[in-house]
């Protein structure tokens, strides 16, 4: 018998299940059927995720034991998956034979341990705040591998970025350029800058995370690029490095990335012709999509790298331009699949006939706002009873005081009881980094797992932490 129900949202009739079938050997026991060892689909779950004796294991650690030790909600990060994604991205660009850089986008998730892994694996880092810069420094990440972004950075943040010698400040608008020019006017060593442009490319993704259109709040319109170039030419404290664009996140269409590179090269050629500025570096940003459901296909990072590099080669040849360095900024595609969120089922809402309408869990929109913000969908299983047959579709509601606090809608799960442990896959990106303390519920802890060992990389927020900024009258 083949029990994959708990993993799938709609149906177990999914063709890629078949290769896993030989790994399953069933024996029935109580509420759950036990399997000696079951691998989970790699494009949704971490590389090391297995179901052994009916329980989810991550990085060789029993999810139930992790929850017992660290409490829930708990975010578990699989080190092998994380490093594997970084290496795959580097290798994909390496194979293209062009000068390149891979900068992990810190906004997807940042803590010092992760920044240390980024440093060890040879990636750079994109940051957007002074505190993200601090984390980069704590992790001893060489500052020349850090790019500082933002459409409205504070004065102190810009000062820190310049004083610490970041590799580039990626300038979003003319006012920021003006501030940066004033800040660096007396510098002996000019600060490298890239100009972020709005390429007018509407990629297919949720409107809230589409950033490439002309109407987006981000980036210089091509019409204002000449003004920026003129300012750069009379700014002795600034050195033009190149152009940047980012068309959005959760994008699967390689054509949109290819078009972005073409726009960047065309604009670089224009700057060279009109202003004598040479772009040494071009960056089409990040944005490569990640599957969240079993039926979604994983994008091919090798095809992504090939598409970007082919576009760069073609357009540069058309303009007789030397090849600049290509820098990409993946966030989600590096960290999303490495993360699994663990929640305890606290209660249920039952229909009159006793069927379960909602499971209530001890986290929700404050640690993972993506369902509420973008109608994001997820895949889940019961970590303590991973191969039990499913009951009727059920929704998983968070603990927060909003009707929109529903993490999963109408998913197939075994009939759960209070105390069961829910594992939600692909929760590494844009969850903890966007977490809030809504309802004054402390933010979750995060652990890194590898080879049977778990290390706390972010402790759970405490009530004292929450009240530390609270000032009584
Ligand atoms: C400028 C910039 N670069 C990179 C990224 C990372 O995007 P993703 O996590 O989709 O790869 C973002 C996020 O949207 C971004 O704004």
Short mmCIF file of C-alpha atoms and ligand atoms in Angstrom, two decimals:
data_model
loop_
_atom_site.label_atom_id
_atom_site.label_comp_id
_atom_site.label_asym_id
_atom_site.label_seq_id
_atom_site.Cartn_x
_atom_site.Cartn_y
_atom_site.Cartn_z
CA UNK A 1 0.00 0.00 0.00
CA UNK A 2 1.26 3.44 -0.93
CA UNK A 3 0.44 6.22 1.50
CA UNK A 4 1.41 9.60 0.14
CA UNK A 5 -1.84 11.36 0.93
CA UNK A 6 -0.50 13.48 3.69
CA UNK A 7 1.99 15.13 1.39
CA UNK A 8 -0.39 16.22 -1.31
CA UNK A 9 -2.87 18.94 -1.47
CA UNK A 10 -5.41 17.49 -3.83
CA UNK A 11 -4.65 13.97 -4.84
CA UNK A 12 -2.10 11.24 -4.65
CA UNK A 13 -2.42 10.61 -8.39
CA UNK A 14 0.78 12.46 -9.20
CA UNK A 15 3.11 10.75 -11.59
CA UNK A 16 6.40 11.50 -9.91
CA UNK A 17 5.30 9.57 -6.80
CA UNK A 18 5.96 6.34 -8.60
CA UNK A 19 9.75 6.41 -8.31
CA UNK A 20 9.43 6.56 -4.53
CA UNK A 21 7.16 3.55 -4.21
CA UNK A 22 9.91 0.93 -3.74
CA UNK A 23 11.15 2.81 -0.69
CA UNK A 24 7.97 2.18 1.26
CA UNK A 25 7.29 -0.91 3.30
CA UNK A 26 4.10 -0.76 5.33
CA UNK A 27 2.95 -2.24 8.63
CA UNK A 28 -0.23 -1.05 10.30
CA UNK A 29 -0.24 0.24 13.85
CA UNK A 30 -3.04 2.20 15.55
CA UNK A 31 -3.95 5.54 13.99
CA UNK A 32 -1.02 5.56 11.60
CA UNK A 33 0.54 3.19 9.15
CA UNK A 34 4.25 2.89 9.72
CA UNK A 35 6.87 3.04 7.03
CA UNK A 36 10.44 2.12 7.61
CA UNK A 37 11.83 4.81 5.40
CA UNK A 38 10.14 7.12 2.98
CA UNK A 39 11.80 9.88 0.98
CA UNK A 40 9.76 12.99 0.38
CA UNK A 41 9.61 14.86 -2.94
CA UNK A 42 12.87 16.75 -3.17
CA UNK A 43 11.52 19.82 -4.89
CA UNK A 44 9.23 20.64 -1.93
CA UNK A 45 10.99 19.18 1.09
CA UNK A 46 14.64 19.47 2.16
CA UNK A 47 17.11 16.99 0.68
CA UNK A 48 17.44 15.15 3.98
CA UNK A 49 13.71 14.93 4.78
CA UNK A 50 12.64 11.35 5.40
CA UNK A 51 9.77 9.60 7.07
CA UNK A 52 11.01 6.90 9.30
CA UNK A 53 8.73 4.92 11.60
CA UNK A 54 5.95 7.28 10.60
CA UNK A 55 7.81 10.36 11.82
CA UNK A 56 9.35 13.20 9.89
CA UNK A 57 13.11 13.50 10.14
CA UNK A 58 15.08 16.52 8.97
CA UNK A 59 18.86 16.53 8.77
CA UNK A 60 18.83 13.23 10.65
CA UNK A 61 16.82 14.76 13.54
CA UNK A 62 13.37 13.58 14.58
CA UNK A 63 11.01 16.56 14.13
CA UNK A 64 9.15 15.58 17.31
CA UNK A 65 12.34 15.66 19.34
CA UNK A 66 13.21 19.06 17.88
CA UNK A 67 9.80 20.39 18.88
CA UNK A 68 10.16 18.93 22.36
CA UNK A 69 13.60 20.52 22.81
CA UNK A 70 13.06 23.92 21.26
CA UNK A 71 9.28 24.37 21.45
CA UNK A 72 6.93 25.37 18.65
CA UNK A 73 6.46 27.22 16.40
CA UNK A 74 9.93 26.23 15.27
CA UNK A 75 11.68 26.88 11.98
CA UNK A 76 14.05 24.07 11.04
CA UNK A 77 16.70 24.70 8.38
CA UNK A 78 18.46 21.84 6.66
CA UNK A 79 22.11 22.76 6.21
CA UNK A 80 22.69 20.31 3.36
CA UNK A 81 19.83 21.77 1.33
CA UNK A 82 21.00 25.29 1.98
CA UNK A 83 24.59 24.67 0.98
CA UNK A 84 23.44 22.51 -1.94
CA UNK A 85 21.31 25.34 -3.36
CA UNK A 86 24.20 27.80 -3.07
CA UNK A 87 26.63 25.39 -4.74
CA UNK A 88 24.18 24.54 -7.53
CA UNK A 89 23.73 28.21 -8.34
CA UNK A 90 27.48 28.90 -8.33
CA UNK A 91 28.14 25.82 -10.47
CA UNK A 92 25.44 26.77 -12.98
CA UNK A 93 27.08 30.15 -13.62
CA UNK A 94 30.60 28.75 -13.46
CA UNK A 95 29.70 26.46 -16.36
CA UNK A 96 28.77 29.46 -18.49
CA UNK A 97 32.36 30.68 -18.48
CA UNK A 98 31.60 34.37 -17.89
CA UNK A 99 32.71 36.59 -15.03
CA UNK A 100 29.88 36.39 -12.50
CA UNK A 101 28.85 36.84 -8.89
CA UNK A 102 26.07 35.28 -6.83
CA UNK A 103 24.84 37.51 -4.03
CA UNK A 104 22.37 35.93 -1.64
CA UNK A 105 19.44 38.33 -1.05
CA UNK A 106 19.31 38.76 2.72
CA UNK A 107 15.68 39.88 2.70
CA UNK A 108 14.57 36.28 2.14
CA UNK A 109 16.06 35.34 5.53
CA UNK A 110 19.03 36.60 7.48
CA UNK A 111 20.80 35.61 10.65
CA UNK A 112 24.47 35.40 11.46
CA UNK A 113 24.74 31.63 10.95
CA UNK A 114 23.23 31.95 7.50
CA UNK A 115 25.55 34.83 6.63
CA UNK A 116 28.49 32.68 7.80
CA UNK A 117 27.38 29.92 5.43
CA UNK A 118 27.07 32.51 2.64
CA UNK A 119 30.66 33.61 3.39
CA UNK A 120 31.96 30.04 3.53
CA UNK A 121 30.33 29.09 0.24
CA UNK A 122 31.83 32.11 -1.54
CA UNK A 123 28.66 34.05 -2.22
CA UNK A 124 28.15 37.77 -1.74
CA UNK A 125 25.26 39.37 0.11
CA UNK A 126 22.62 41.94 -0.75
CA UNK A 127 21.45 43.98 2.20
CA UNK A 128 18.91 46.76 2.57
CA UNK A 129 19.43 48.08 6.09
CA UNK A 130 22.07 49.03 8.61
CA UNK A 131 21.22 46.02 10.76
CA UNK A 132 21.61 43.64 7.83
CA UNK A 133 25.05 45.20 7.33
CA UNK A 134 25.79 44.52 10.99
CA UNK A 135 24.93 40.86 10.52
CA UNK A 136 27.21 40.70 7.48
CA UNK A 137 30.02 42.10 9.61
CA UNK A 138 29.30 39.71 12.50
CA UNK A 139 29.64 36.89 9.99
CA UNK A 140 33.00 38.32 8.78
CA UNK A 141 31.66 38.56 5.27
CA UNK A 142 34.15 40.63 3.24
CA UNK A 143 32.48 44.00 2.68
CA UNK A 144 33.51 44.14 -0.95
CA UNK A 145 31.13 41.19 -1.45
CA UNK A 146 28.22 43.18 0.00
CA UNK A 147 25.84 45.31 -2.06
CA UNK A 148 23.72 47.85 -0.24
CA UNK A 149 20.22 48.40 -1.70
CA UNK A 150 17.11 50.34 -0.80
CA UNK A 151 14.71 52.91 -2.17
CA UNK A 152 14.71 55.00 1.04
CA UNK A 153 17.81 54.22 3.12
CA UNK A 154 18.34 56.29 6.26
CA UNK A 155 21.27 58.70 6.43
CA UNK A 156 23.04 56.64 9.10
CA UNK A 157 22.57 53.48 7.04
CA UNK A 158 24.11 55.03 3.92
CA UNK A 159 26.96 56.39 6.03
CA UNK A 160 27.62 52.95 7.48
CA UNK A 161 27.54 51.31 4.06
CA UNK A 162 30.09 53.79 2.74
CA UNK A 163 32.27 53.82 5.88
CA UNK A 164 32.43 50.03 5.95
CA UNK A 165 33.39 49.91 2.26
CA UNK A 166 30.58 47.90 0.67
CA UNK A 167 31.35 46.71 -2.85
CA UNK A 168 28.49 48.75 -4.28
CA UNK A 169 25.63 50.97 -3.26
CA UNK A 170 22.77 50.20 -5.61
CA UNK A 171 21.10 53.57 -6.10
CA UNK A 172 17.34 53.52 -6.61
CA UNK A 173 16.48 57.16 -7.38
CA UNK A 174 17.94 60.58 -8.14
CA UNK A 175 17.44 61.88 -4.59
CA UNK A 176 19.40 58.98 -3.16
CA UNK A 177 22.14 59.65 -5.71
CA UNK A 178 22.24 63.28 -4.60
CA UNK A 179 22.57 62.27 -0.94
CA UNK A 180 25.26 59.75 -1.73
CA UNK A 181 27.20 62.24 -3.84
CA UNK A 182 27.14 64.74 -0.95
CA UNK A 183 28.14 62.07 1.56
CA UNK A 184 31.13 60.89 -0.48
CA UNK A 185 32.26 64.24 -1.93
CA UNK A 186 35.42 64.40 0.21
CA UNK A 187 36.35 60.73 -0.01
CA UNK A 188 39.74 59.77 -1.32
CA UNK A 189 38.60 56.34 -2.46
CA UNK A 190 35.40 56.69 -4.48
CA UNK A 191 32.41 54.55 -3.51
CA UNK A 192 31.26 52.15 -6.23
CA UNK A 193 27.65 52.62 -7.32
CA UNK A 194 25.24 50.76 -9.51
CA UNK A 195 22.13 52.45 -10.85
CA UNK A 196 18.90 50.51 -10.49
CA UNK A 197 16.63 50.93 -13.47
CA UNK A 198 12.97 50.11 -14.01
CA UNK A 199 13.16 47.91 -17.12
CA UNK A 200 9.41 48.04 -17.85
CA UNK A 201 9.06 44.27 -17.82
CA UNK A 202 5.92 42.81 -16.28
CA UNK A 203 6.81 39.32 -15.13
CA UNK A 204 4.09 36.83 -14.34
CA UNK A 205 3.87 36.73 -10.54
CA UNK A 206 1.74 38.13 -7.71
CA UNK A 207 1.33 41.92 -8.21
CA UNK A 208 2.71 42.64 -4.73
CA UNK A 209 6.05 41.09 -5.65
CA UNK A 210 6.27 42.30 -9.26
CA UNK A 211 8.83 45.10 -9.41
CA UNK A 212 9.89 45.45 -13.04
CA UNK A 213 7.02 47.52 -14.46
CA UNK A 214 7.40 51.21 -15.26
CA UNK A 215 4.76 51.92 -12.60
CA UNK A 216 6.71 50.14 -9.85
CA UNK A 217 8.06 52.22 -6.99
CA UNK A 218 11.56 50.90 -7.68
CA UNK A 219 14.28 52.10 -10.00
CA UNK A 220 15.14 54.95 -12.31
CA UNK A 221 13.06 55.29 -15.44
CA UNK A 222 15.31 55.05 -18.50
CA UNK A 223 14.41 58.70 -19.29
CA UNK A 224 16.05 59.83 -16.04
CA UNK A 225 19.18 57.75 -16.52
CA UNK A 226 20.89 60.59 -18.39
CA UNK A 227 20.38 62.90 -15.40
CA UNK A 228 21.88 60.25 -13.11
CA UNK A 229 24.82 59.76 -15.46
CA UNK A 230 25.48 63.49 -15.61
CA UNK A 231 25.45 63.65 -11.79
CA UNK A 232 27.88 60.73 -11.58
CA UNK A 233 30.33 62.41 -13.93
CA UNK A 234 30.64 65.40 -11.59
CA UNK A 235 30.73 63.34 -8.36
CA UNK A 236 34.38 62.65 -7.49
CA UNK A 237 33.38 60.47 -4.51
CA UNK A 238 31.42 58.05 -6.70
CA UNK A 239 32.57 55.50 -9.23
CA UNK A 240 30.07 54.09 -11.73
CA UNK A 241 30.13 50.30 -11.66
CA UNK A 242 27.10 49.37 -13.68
CA UNK A 243 23.35 48.85 -13.91
CA UNK A 244 20.88 46.83 -11.90
CA UNK A 245 17.27 45.73 -12.30
CA UNK A 246 15.00 43.38 -10.39
CA UNK A 247 11.72 42.41 -12.00
CA UNK A 248 10.15 40.64 -9.02
CA UNK A 249 10.05 37.40 -7.11
CA UNK A 250 8.62 33.90 -7.65
CA UNK A 251 9.17 34.07 -11.42
CA UNK A 252 9.41 30.93 -13.53
CA UNK A 253 9.46 32.53 -16.97
CA UNK A 254 13.08 32.56 -18.16
CA UNK A 255 12.10 34.80 -21.06
CA UNK A 256 11.43 37.65 -18.63
CA UNK A 257 14.93 37.31 -17.16
CA UNK A 258 16.45 37.17 -20.64
CA UNK A 259 14.59 40.34 -21.61
CA UNK A 260 15.81 42.09 -18.45
CA UNK A 261 19.44 41.38 -19.31
CA UNK A 262 18.83 42.68 -22.85
CA UNK A 263 17.37 45.95 -21.48
CA UNK A 264 20.35 46.35 -19.14
CA UNK A 265 22.86 45.87 -21.96
CA UNK A 266 20.98 48.28 -24.23
CA UNK A 267 20.94 50.93 -21.50
CA UNK A 268 24.62 50.33 -20.72
CA UNK A 269 25.43 50.83 -24.40
CA UNK A 270 23.47 54.09 -24.34
CA UNK A 271 25.37 55.34 -21.27
CA UNK A 272 28.65 54.51 -22.95
CA UNK A 273 27.70 56.31 -26.16
CA UNK A 274 26.21 59.39 -24.53
CA UNK A 275 28.28 59.78 -21.37
CA UNK A 276 31.41 57.70 -21.83
CA UNK A 277 30.48 55.57 -18.80
CA UNK A 278 31.48 51.92 -18.91
CA UNK A 279 29.38 49.32 -17.11
CA UNK A 280 31.74 46.76 -15.60
CA UNK A 281 28.86 44.92 -13.96
CA UNK A 282 25.22 44.23 -14.79
CA UNK A 283 22.71 42.66 -12.43
CA UNK A 284 19.27 41.38 -13.37
CA UNK A 285 18.55 40.92 -9.63
CA UNK A 286 16.98 37.80 -8.17
CA UNK A 287 13.52 36.36 -8.52
CA UNK A 288 13.83 32.75 -9.64
CA UNK A 289 10.71 30.90 -8.47
CA UNK A 290 10.38 28.01 -6.05
CA UNK A 291 7.69 25.31 -6.11
CA UNK A 292 5.51 25.12 -3.00
CA UNK A 293 3.16 22.35 -4.12
CA UNK A 294 4.00 18.86 -5.30
CA UNK A 295 2.38 19.43 -8.69
CA UNK A 296 4.54 22.49 -9.41
CA UNK A 297 7.76 21.85 -11.30
CA UNK A 298 11.10 23.02 -9.94
CA UNK A 299 12.89 25.55 -12.13
CA UNK A 300 16.20 24.49 -13.57
CA UNK A 301 18.95 26.75 -12.23
CA UNK A 302 21.28 25.62 -15.04
CA UNK A 303 18.72 26.73 -17.64
CA UNK A 304 18.31 30.02 -15.76
CA UNK A 305 22.06 30.68 -15.82
CA UNK A 306 22.26 29.67 -19.48
CA UNK A 307 19.39 31.99 -20.42
CA UNK A 308 20.90 35.00 -18.66
CA UNK A 309 24.38 34.42 -20.04
CA UNK A 310 23.16 33.80 -23.60
CA UNK A 311 21.22 37.05 -23.49
CA UNK A 312 24.27 38.90 -22.15
CA UNK A 313 26.53 37.49 -24.86
CA UNK A 314 24.07 38.22 -27.67
CA UNK A 315 23.30 41.80 -26.71
CA UNK A 316 26.91 42.67 -25.93
CA UNK A 317 27.93 41.29 -29.33
CA UNK A 318 25.20 43.37 -30.99
CA UNK A 319 26.59 46.52 -29.37
CA UNK A 320 30.24 45.49 -29.76
CA UNK A 321 30.53 45.87 -26.00
CA UNK A 322 33.00 43.96 -23.82
CA UNK A 323 31.27 41.42 -21.55
CA UNK A 324 30.59 42.87 -18.11
CA UNK A 325 30.45 40.79 -14.95
CA UNK A 326 26.97 39.36 -14.35
CA UNK A 327 25.70 39.43 -10.76
CA UNK A 328 22.56 37.63 -9.66
CA UNK A 329 20.77 37.99 -6.33
CA UNK A 330 18.80 34.84 -5.52
CA UNK A 331 16.99 34.74 -2.19
CA UNK A 332 13.95 32.49 -2.28
CA UNK A 333 15.53 29.85 -4.52
CA UNK A 334 18.42 29.49 -2.05
CA UNK A 335 16.61 29.31 1.26
CA UNK A 336 12.91 28.46 0.76
CA UNK A 337 13.16 24.68 0.47
CA UNK A 338 15.71 24.36 3.26
CA UNK A 339 13.13 25.56 5.79
CA UNK A 340 10.33 23.57 7.44
CA UNK A 341 8.00 25.19 9.97
CA UNK A 342 6.78 23.04 12.87
CA UNK A 343 3.57 23.94 14.70
CA UNK A 344 1.64 22.22 17.47
CA UNK A 345 -2.05 21.58 16.85
CA UNK A 346 -3.80 23.32 19.73
CA UNK A 347 -7.44 22.69 18.90
CA UNK A 348 -10.02 22.16 16.21
CA UNK A 349 -13.22 23.66 14.90
CA UNK A 350 -15.68 20.87 14.24
CA UNK A 351 -18.75 20.83 11.98
CA UNK A 352 -22.05 19.58 13.40
CA UNK A 353 -21.33 16.13 11.98
CA UNK A 354 -17.97 16.03 13.74
CA UNK A 355 -15.77 16.62 10.67
CA UNK A 356 -12.85 18.93 11.27
CA UNK A 357 -13.19 22.33 9.56
CA UNK A 358 -10.13 24.00 11.02
CA UNK A 359 -7.03 22.94 12.86
CA UNK A 360 -5.77 25.70 15.13
CA UNK A 361 -1.99 25.87 15.43
CA UNK A 362 0.28 27.85 17.73
CA UNK A 363 1.74 30.10 15.02
CA UNK A 364 0.38 31.68 11.86
CA UNK A 365 0.40 34.97 10.04
CA UNK A 366 2.88 36.64 12.38
CA UNK A 367 5.64 34.12 11.61
CA UNK A 368 4.47 33.46 8.04
CA UNK A 369 2.55 36.35 6.50
CA UNK A 370 2.74 34.97 2.95
CA UNK A 371 -0.71 33.30 2.84
CA UNK A 372 -2.35 36.48 4.15
CA UNK A 373 -0.32 38.78 1.87
CA UNK A 374 -0.19 36.82 -1.37
CA UNK A 375 -2.64 33.92 -1.00
CA UNK A 376 0.44 31.75 -0.90
CA UNK A 377 -0.17 28.01 -0.76
CA UNK A 378 1.85 25.38 1.04
CA UNK A 379 2.30 21.64 1.46
CA UNK A 380 2.07 20.07 4.91
CA UNK A 381 2.05 16.78 6.75
CA UNK A 382 1.63 15.57 10.29
CA UNK A 383 5.20 15.11 11.48
CA UNK A 384 4.29 12.65 14.24
CA UNK A 385 1.95 10.60 12.08
CA UNK A 386 3.26 11.21 8.63
CA UNK A 387 1.71 8.39 6.66
CA UNK A 388 -1.78 8.10 8.15
CA UNK A 389 -4.57 8.25 5.56
CA UNK A 390 -6.18 11.64 5.03
CA UNK A 391 -9.52 12.76 6.33
CA UNK A 392 -11.78 15.27 4.55
CA UNK A 393 -10.05 18.49 3.44
CA UNK A 394 -9.23 20.74 6.33
CA UNK A 395 -7.90 24.28 6.75
CA UNK A 396 -5.10 25.21 9.12
CA UNK A 397 -5.70 28.44 11.00
CA UNK A 398 -3.14 30.43 12.95
CA UNK A 399 -3.50 31.77 16.46
CA UNK A 400 -3.79 35.45 15.52
CA UNK A 401 -6.87 37.65 15.71
CA UNK A 402 -7.59 37.93 11.99
CA UNK A 403 -9.93 35.86 9.87
CA UNK A 404 -7.24 36.00 7.18
CA UNK A 405 -4.85 34.12 9.45
CA UNK A 406 -5.19 30.81 7.61
CA UNK A 407 -1.92 29.10 6.73
CA UNK A 408 -3.36 26.34 4.55
CA UNK A 409 -6.80 26.04 3.00
CA UNK A 410 -8.57 22.76 2.23
CA UNK A 411 -5.58 20.49 2.43
CA UNK A 412 -5.45 16.75 2.77
CA UNK A 413 -4.21 15.78 6.21
CA UNK A 414 -4.89 12.87 8.50
CA UNK A 415 -7.56 13.74 11.09
CA UNK A 416 -5.40 15.59 13.61
CA UNK A 417 -5.77 15.93 17.33
CA UNK A 418 -4.51 18.52 19.79
CA UNK A 419 -0.84 17.84 20.45
CA UNK A 420 -0.09 16.63 16.91
CA UNK A 421 2.83 18.26 15.13
CA UNK A 422 2.23 19.95 11.79
CA UNK A 423 5.18 20.38 9.42
CA UNK A 424 4.84 22.96 6.65
CA UNK A 425 7.32 22.61 3.79
CA UNK A 426 9.22 25.27 1.83
CA UNK A 427 8.92 27.87 4.55
CA UNK A 428 12.49 29.14 4.61
CA UNK A 429 11.99 32.33 2.57
CA UNK A 430 10.05 35.49 3.40
CA UNK A 431 8.61 34.00 6.59
CA UNK A 432 10.84 34.70 9.60
CA UNK A 433 12.36 37.68 7.80
CA UNK A 434 8.88 39.22 7.56
CA UNK A 435 7.70 38.03 10.97
CA UNK A 436 5.97 40.41 13.35
CA UNK A 437 5.09 40.33 17.02
CA UNK A 438 1.35 40.71 16.35
CA UNK A 439 -0.75 40.03 19.44
CA UNK A 440 2.55 40.25 21.34
CA UNK A 441 3.22 36.61 20.62
CA UNK A 442 6.99 35.96 20.69
CA UNK A 443 8.66 35.21 17.36
CA UNK A 444 9.77 31.58 16.84
CA UNK A 445 13.18 30.04 17.25
CA UNK A 446 15.22 28.70 14.34
CA UNK A 447 17.51 25.68 14.32
CA UNK A 448 20.00 24.41 11.76
CA UNK A 449 20.06 20.63 11.37
CA UNK A 450 22.75 18.44 9.84
CA UNK A 451 23.82 14.82 10.31
CA UNK A 452 21.66 14.21 13.32
CA UNK A 453 22.71 17.39 15.12
CA UNK A 454 20.62 20.50 15.72
CA UNK A 455 22.06 23.93 16.49
CA UNK A 456 20.01 26.86 17.68
CA UNK A 457 20.70 29.77 15.29
CA UNK A 458 18.00 32.13 16.53
CA UNK A 459 16.52 31.82 19.97
CA UNK A 460 12.81 32.24 20.55
CA UNK A 461 11.76 35.77 21.39
CA UNK A 462 10.84 36.20 25.03
CA UNK A 463 8.19 38.31 26.72
CA UNK A 464 11.06 40.37 28.14
CA UNK A 465 12.29 41.03 24.60
CA UNK A 466 8.82 42.15 23.65
CA UNK A 467 8.44 44.48 26.60
CA UNK A 468 11.97 45.89 26.38
CA UNK A 469 10.80 48.78 24.17
CA UNK A 470 7.60 49.37 26.08
CA UNK A 471 7.66 52.58 28.10
CA UNK A 472 5.00 53.02 30.82
CA UNK A 473 3.67 56.51 31.47
C1 LIG B 1 16.63 43.96 -5.38
C2 LIG B 1 16.28 42.56 -5.05
N1 LIG B 1 17.18 41.60 -5.34
C3 LIG B 1 16.93 40.31 -5.05
C4 LIG B 1 15.74 39.93 -4.48
C5 LIG B 1 15.53 38.46 -4.18
O1 LIG B 1 14.48 37.93 -4.89
P1 LIG B 1 14.15 36.37 -4.74
O2 LIG B 1 14.09 36.08 -3.29
O3 LIG B 1 12.86 36.20 -5.42
O4 LIG B 1 15.26 35.64 -5.43
C6 LIG B 1 14.77 40.88 -4.18
C7 LIG B 1 13.48 40.50 -3.61
O5 LIG B 1 12.43 40.71 -4.11
C8 LIG B 1 15.05 42.25 -4.47
O6 LIG B 1 14.18 43.21 -4.17
#
